[in-house]
Short mmCIF file of C-alpha atoms in Angstrom, two decimals:
data_model
loop_
_atom_site.label_atom_id
_atom_site.label_comp_id
_atom_site.label_asym_id
_atom_site.label_seq_id
_atom_site.Cartn_x
_atom_site.Cartn_y
_atom_site.Cartn_z
CA UNK A 806 0.00 0.00 0.00
CA UNK A 807 1.36 3.42 -0.92
CA UNK A 808 1.43 5.70 2.08
CA UNK A 809 0.85 9.43 2.30
CA UNK A 810 3.93 11.27 3.59
CA UNK A 811 2.46 14.72 4.35
CA UNK A 812 3.30 16.59 7.56
CA UNK A 813 2.36 14.83 10.81
CA UNK A 814 0.79 16.91 13.59
CA UNK A 815 1.79 14.45 16.34
CA UNK A 816 3.93 11.37 16.65
CA UNK A 817 1.47 9.07 18.43
CA UNK A 818 -2.33 8.97 18.58
CA UNK A 819 -3.59 6.75 21.41
CA UNK A 820 -7.19 5.58 21.39
CA UNK A 821 -8.60 4.03 24.53
CA UNK A 822 -10.30 4.67 27.87
CA UNK A 823 -8.63 5.66 31.10
CA UNK A 824 -8.78 3.41 34.14
CA UNK A 825 -8.24 4.32 37.76
CA UNK A 826 -6.19 1.45 39.18
CA UNK A 827 -6.71 0.62 42.85
CA UNK A 828 -3.57 -1.45 43.39
CA UNK A 829 -3.12 -3.71 46.43
CA UNK A 830 0.50 -4.89 46.18
CA UNK A 831 2.76 -7.14 48.18
CA UNK A 832 0.12 -9.81 48.76
CA UNK A 833 1.63 -12.70 50.74
CA UNK A 834 -0.58 -15.30 49.03
CA UNK A 835 -3.29 -15.46 46.36
CA UNK A 836 -6.74 -14.18 47.27
CA UNK A 837 -9.28 -16.95 47.85
CA UNK A 838 -13.08 -16.75 48.25
CA UNK A 839 -14.02 -16.40 51.89
CA UNK A 840 -10.47 -15.48 52.97
CA UNK A 841 -9.08 -12.06 53.87
CA UNK A 842 -5.55 -11.08 52.83
CA UNK A 843 -3.75 -7.92 53.91
CA UNK A 844 -1.51 -6.25 51.33
CA UNK A 845 1.82 -4.63 52.17
CA UNK A 846 0.88 -1.51 50.22
CA UNK A 847 -1.89 0.32 48.38
CA UNK A 848 -1.96 2.99 45.70
CA UNK A 849 -4.61 4.67 43.58
CA UNK A 850 -2.89 5.33 40.25
CA UNK A 851 -4.12 6.24 36.77
CA UNK A 852 -4.03 3.43 34.24
CA UNK A 853 -5.64 2.10 31.09
CA UNK A 854 -4.69 4.05 27.97
CA UNK A 855 -3.42 6.79 30.27
CA UNK A 856 -0.35 4.63 30.83
CA UNK A 857 0.42 4.52 27.11
CA UNK A 858 -0.06 8.27 26.71
CA UNK A 859 1.97 9.13 29.79
CA UNK A 860 4.78 6.64 29.08
CA UNK A 861 5.16 7.78 25.46
CA UNK A 862 5.14 11.40 26.62
CA UNK A 863 7.78 10.73 29.29
CA UNK A 864 10.02 9.28 26.57
CA UNK A 865 9.85 12.61 24.76
CA UNK A 866 7.25 11.82 22.11
CA UNK A 867 4.35 14.09 21.16
CA UNK A 868 1.18 12.18 21.89
CA UNK A 869 -2.54 12.89 21.49
CA UNK A 870 -4.87 10.74 23.57
CA UNK A 871 -8.50 10.19 22.57
CA UNK A 872 -10.38 9.64 25.85
CA UNK A 873 -13.63 10.41 27.66
CA UNK A 874 -13.92 11.93 31.13
CA UNK A 875 -16.97 12.54 33.30
CA UNK A 876 -17.91 14.24 36.56
CA UNK A 877 -16.97 11.29 38.79
CA UNK A 878 -14.05 11.09 41.20
CA UNK A 879 -12.15 8.59 39.07
CA UNK A 880 -12.29 10.82 36.01
CA UNK A 881 -11.11 13.72 38.14
CA UNK A 882 -8.20 11.69 39.53
CA UNK A 883 -6.90 10.63 36.12
CA UNK A 884 -7.53 14.01 34.50
CA UNK A 885 -5.54 15.68 37.27
CA UNK A 886 -2.66 13.24 36.73
CA UNK A 887 -2.76 13.80 32.95
CA UNK A 888 -2.52 17.54 33.46
CA UNK A 889 0.30 17.15 35.97
CA UNK A 890 2.22 15.13 33.36
CA UNK A 891 1.56 17.80 30.73
CA UNK A 892 -0.37 15.53 28.36
CA UNK A 893 -1.97 17.02 25.25
CA UNK A 894 -5.69 17.59 25.96
CA UNK A 895 -6.93 18.31 22.44
CA UNK A 896 -8.71 14.96 22.07
CA UNK A 897 -10.13 14.84 25.62
CA UNK A 898 -13.96 14.77 25.73
CA UNK A 899 -15.77 15.89 28.87
CA UNK A 900 -19.26 14.58 29.68
CA UNK A 901 -21.86 16.09 32.07
CA UNK A 902 -22.29 12.81 33.97
CA UNK A 903 -20.08 10.05 35.35
CA UNK A 904 -17.73 8.11 33.09
CA UNK A 905 -16.30 5.68 35.62
CA UNK A 906 -13.51 3.29 34.62
CA UNK A 907 -11.75 1.50 37.45
CA UNK A 908 -9.79 -1.65 38.17
CA UNK A 909 -8.96 -3.29 41.48
CA UNK A 910 -5.57 -4.97 41.02
CA UNK A 911 -4.46 -7.62 43.50
CA UNK A 912 -0.75 -7.84 42.84
CA UNK A 913 1.73 -10.48 43.99
CA UNK A 914 5.41 -10.72 43.05
CA UNK A 915 4.80 -12.72 39.85
CA UNK A 916 1.31 -11.87 38.63
CA UNK A 917 -1.92 -10.13 39.53
CA UNK A 918 -5.68 -10.59 39.48
CA UNK A 919 -7.98 -7.78 38.44
CA UNK A 920 -11.64 -6.82 38.73
CA UNK A 921 -12.86 -3.94 36.55
CA UNK A 922 -15.94 -1.80 35.96
CA UNK A 923 -16.65 0.69 33.19
CA UNK A 924 -19.57 3.00 32.43
CA UNK A 925 -20.71 2.66 28.83
CA UNK A 926 -19.87 5.62 26.59
CA UNK A 927 -19.62 5.85 22.82
CA UNK A 928 -16.00 6.42 21.86
CA UNK A 929 -14.86 9.15 19.50
CA UNK A 930 -14.73 8.21 15.81
CA UNK A 931 -11.05 7.75 15.01
CA UNK A 932 -10.98 8.47 11.29
CA UNK A 933 -11.62 12.23 11.71
CA UNK A 934 -8.97 12.35 14.47
CA UNK A 935 -6.47 10.60 12.22
CA UNK A 936 -7.10 13.10 9.47
CA UNK A 937 -6.83 16.01 11.90
CA UNK A 938 -3.63 15.00 13.71
CA UNK A 939 -1.92 12.85 11.04
CA UNK A 940 0.09 10.80 13.58
CA UNK A 941 3.13 8.72 12.74
CA UNK A 942 1.75 5.91 14.93
CA UNK A 943 -1.74 4.84 16.00
CA UNK A 944 -1.81 2.81 19.23
CA UNK A 945 -4.65 0.62 20.51
CA UNK A 946 -4.34 -0.68 24.10
CA UNK A 947 -6.43 -3.76 23.27
CA UNK A 948 -7.56 -5.95 20.41
CA UNK A 949 -10.66 -4.56 18.70
CA UNK A 950 -12.23 -6.06 15.60
CA UNK A 951 -15.39 -4.04 14.93
CA UNK A 952 -16.03 -2.16 11.70
CA UNK A 953 -15.07 1.32 13.06
CA UNK A 954 -11.72 -0.08 14.20
CA UNK A 955 -11.09 -1.67 10.81
CA UNK A 956 -11.92 1.65 9.13
CA UNK A 957 -9.50 3.46 11.45
CA UNK A 958 -6.72 0.94 10.81
CA UNK A 959 -7.15 1.36 7.06
CA UNK A 960 -7.29 5.15 7.32
CA UNK A 961 -4.12 5.14 9.40
CA UNK A 962 -2.35 3.14 6.71
CA UNK A 963 -3.47 5.55 4.01
CA UNK A 964 -2.13 8.46 6.07
CA UNK A 965 1.25 6.83 6.60
CA UNK A 966 0.75 5.84 10.25
CA UNK A 967 2.11 2.65 11.77
CA UNK A 968 -0.65 0.76 13.63
CA UNK A 969 0.35 -0.90 16.92
CA UNK A 970 -2.28 -2.99 18.73
CA UNK A 971 -2.09 -4.83 22.04
CA UNK A 972 -4.36 -7.74 22.91
CA UNK A 973 -5.36 -7.71 26.62
CA UNK A 974 -7.80 -10.18 28.08
CA UNK A 975 -10.52 -10.01 25.44
CA UNK A 976 -12.89 -12.82 24.33
CA UNK A 977 -11.37 -13.16 20.87
CA UNK A 978 -10.20 -16.04 18.71
CA UNK A 979 -8.55 -16.38 15.33
CA UNK A 980 -11.50 -18.60 14.46
CA UNK A 981 -13.46 -15.34 14.02
CA UNK A 982 -12.87 -13.97 10.50
CA UNK A 983 -13.34 -10.41 11.76
CA UNK A 984 -10.45 -10.84 14.20
CA UNK A 985 -8.19 -12.21 11.47
CA UNK A 986 -9.20 -9.40 9.12
CA UNK A 987 -8.18 -6.65 11.56
CA UNK A 988 -4.93 -8.33 12.59
CA UNK A 989 -3.92 -8.80 8.97
CA UNK A 990 -3.98 -5.01 8.55
CA UNK A 991 -2.26 -4.12 11.84
CA UNK A 992 1.48 -3.44 11.52
CA UNK A 993 2.59 -4.53 15.01
CA UNK A 994 0.66 -6.82 17.37
CA UNK A 995 1.85 -7.17 20.98
CA UNK A 996 0.02 -9.87 23.00
CA UNK A 997 1.49 -11.51 26.05
CA UNK A 998 2.14 -15.25 26.09
CA UNK A 999 -1.16 -16.21 27.72
CA UNK A 1000 -3.11 -14.02 25.29
CA UNK A 1001 -1.30 -15.52 22.30
CA UNK A 1002 -2.23 -19.02 23.47
CA UNK A 1003 -5.88 -18.10 24.06
CA UNK A 1004 -6.18 -16.26 20.78
CA UNK A 1005 -4.81 -19.12 18.70
CA UNK A 1006 -6.01 -22.05 20.78
CA UNK A 1007 -2.51 -23.51 20.55
CA UNK A 1008 -1.15 -25.71 23.34
CA UNK A 1009 2.44 -24.57 22.79
CA UNK A 1010 3.67 -20.97 22.73
CA UNK A 1011 5.99 -21.55 19.77
CA UNK A 1012 3.01 -22.85 17.77
CA UNK A 1013 0.99 -19.78 18.76
CA UNK A 1014 3.85 -17.49 17.75
CA UNK A 1015 4.16 -19.21 14.37
CA UNK A 1016 0.43 -18.88 13.67
CA UNK A 1017 0.27 -15.21 14.64
CA UNK A 1018 3.51 -14.34 12.83
CA UNK A 1019 2.03 -15.74 9.62
CA UNK A 1020 -0.83 -13.24 9.96
CA UNK A 1021 0.78 -10.06 11.36
CA UNK A 1022 3.77 -8.27 9.74
CA UNK A 1023 5.50 -7.74 13.10
CA UNK A 1024 4.61 -9.87 16.11
CA UNK A 1025 5.91 -9.12 19.60
CA UNK A 1026 5.02 -11.54 22.41
CA UNK A 1027 5.64 -10.43 25.99
CA UNK A 1028 6.69 -13.23 28.36
CA UNK A 1029 6.80 -11.36 31.69
CA UNK A 1030 10.09 -11.95 33.53
CA UNK A 1031 11.29 -14.24 30.72
CA UNK A 1032 11.57 -11.34 28.29
CA UNK A 1033 9.96 -11.00 24.89
CA UNK A 1034 9.98 -12.56 21.44
CA UNK A 1035 9.54 -10.73 18.15
CA UNK A 1036 9.08 -12.12 14.66
CA UNK A 1037 9.32 -10.12 11.46
CA UNK A 1038 9.89 -11.43 7.95
CA UNK A 1039 10.37 -14.96 9.23
CA UNK A 1040 13.21 -13.93 11.58
CA UNK A 1041 12.84 -14.38 15.33
CA UNK A 1042 14.45 -12.17 17.97
CA UNK A 1043 14.52 -12.77 21.73
CA UNK A 1044 15.30 -10.27 24.47
CA UNK A 1045 15.62 -10.68 28.25
CA UNK A 1046 14.35 -8.34 30.94
CA UNK A 1047 16.30 -6.41 33.55
CA UNK A 1048 16.37 -8.45 36.79
CA UNK A 1049 14.41 -6.44 39.36
CA UNK A 1050 12.32 -6.94 42.48
CA UNK A 1051 8.76 -6.70 41.22
CA UNK A 1052 6.35 -4.56 43.23
CA UNK A 1053 3.42 -4.54 40.78
CA UNK A 1054 3.13 -5.78 37.20
CA UNK A 1055 -0.07 -3.89 36.34
CA UNK A 1056 1.46 -1.33 33.93
CA UNK A 1057 4.38 -3.36 32.62
CA UNK A 1058 2.82 -4.33 29.30
CA UNK A 1059 1.76 -0.80 28.41
CA UNK A 1060 5.16 0.64 29.36
CA UNK A 1061 6.78 -2.10 27.26
CA UNK A 1062 4.62 -1.02 24.31
CA UNK A 1063 5.53 2.64 24.83
CA UNK A 1064 9.21 1.73 24.74
CA UNK A 1065 8.70 -0.35 21.61
CA UNK A 1066 7.03 2.54 19.81
CA UNK A 1067 9.72 4.94 21.01
CA UNK A 1068 12.31 2.65 19.48
CA UNK A 1069 10.40 2.32 16.21
CA UNK A 1070 9.99 6.08 15.91
CA UNK A 1071 13.73 6.47 16.54
CA UNK A 1072 14.49 4.31 13.51
CA UNK A 1073 16.13 1.52 15.54
CA UNK A 1074 16.20 -2.02 14.19
CA UNK A 1075 13.81 -4.54 15.74
CA UNK A 1076 16.26 -6.07 18.28
CA UNK A 1077 17.16 -2.58 19.54
CA UNK A 1078 13.46 -1.70 19.77
CA UNK A 1079 12.91 -4.84 21.83
CA UNK A 1080 15.71 -3.79 24.18
CA UNK A 1081 14.11 -0.38 24.73
CA UNK A 1082 10.74 -2.03 25.31
CA UNK A 1083 12.22 -4.52 27.78
CA UNK A 1084 13.94 -1.75 29.73
CA UNK A 1085 10.69 0.22 29.98
CA UNK A 1086 8.67 -2.83 30.99
CA UNK A 1087 11.23 -3.86 33.61
CA UNK A 1088 11.29 -0.40 35.18
CA UNK A 1089 7.50 -0.31 35.34
CA UNK A 1090 7.25 -3.25 37.75
CA UNK A 1091 9.41 -1.52 40.39
CA UNK A 1092 6.49 0.66 41.56
CA UNK A 1093 2.71 0.42 41.86
CA UNK A 1094 0.65 0.99 38.72
CA UNK A 1095 2.05 3.32 36.09
CA UNK A 1096 4.07 5.52 38.44
CA UNK A 1097 7.47 3.97 37.64
CA UNK A 1098 7.28 4.58 33.86
CA UNK A 1099 10.68 5.66 32.57
CA UNK A 1100 11.62 9.16 31.47
CA UNK A 1101 13.88 9.69 28.47
CA UNK A 1102 16.79 10.69 30.72
CA UNK A 1103 16.54 7.38 32.60
CA UNK A 1104 16.39 5.07 29.59
CA UNK A 1105 20.13 4.78 28.98
CA UNK A 1106 20.80 3.57 32.50
CA UNK A 1107 18.16 0.86 32.24
CA UNK A 1108 19.40 -0.26 28.81
CA UNK A 1109 22.86 -0.69 30.35
CA UNK A 1110 21.36 -3.08 32.92
CA UNK A 1111 19.96 -5.51 30.34
CA UNK A 1112 21.75 -8.88 30.48
#
């Protein structure tokens, strides 16, 4: 597909809702029905697509975030954090009633469980935003396969934007032709290992990687503390993580994605982009929620710590 190379008004357009993350971290054991567990720490931190917007911004990239806020306390909390970070507000929509999006994260040293709630609100149409801001990259925090998303992905391609899509825990399968159709037009797809297995139905991660890599031009599979795998053009690349003491893994995947996009926008090759992503993801787990996302001035030190 020939791509339009006119002037871009921003580097990254992020489309997705905010979440207010209520993070209970340092749990001594998994939570069980009928049992009470006391956490070592608690934090209320902004999350969801906020993490992508904030992490990309901290790395020095110009980002526009398409998001809806309401009159509720959770909207106010995340909006205040966005303004404190200096995020671009041009695509923020403000509603006269509540637009609540929240997640309770129960975080242990290796993984976490989450319970979420979200008020229904119609999202902004992306095609007009793409034409207005002409980003170099369009980022989706989760796999979407509806017709408006497909139209946005195609419009992004026509405008010269790279499309990066995460998966998250969505009820999707490659058995659905609509899912395959969207993924075939996404440039970079970034599921974690469990999501790749669920999406493909494969019993083995290597089989899942092979199936997804045959569909998506660039596949990046996050494997938590074991690092990440990327496949492009039939070539596979593996990268480790920085060994750290994990406090909370809630924002690690989004910070990883922000680092990956930062590397791609810098013109790095894919292994170098993976290294940047791994550094950003590793740093993210050292604090609750999204608060430990790296700044551009900190990146070099974390890259030096990669094995």
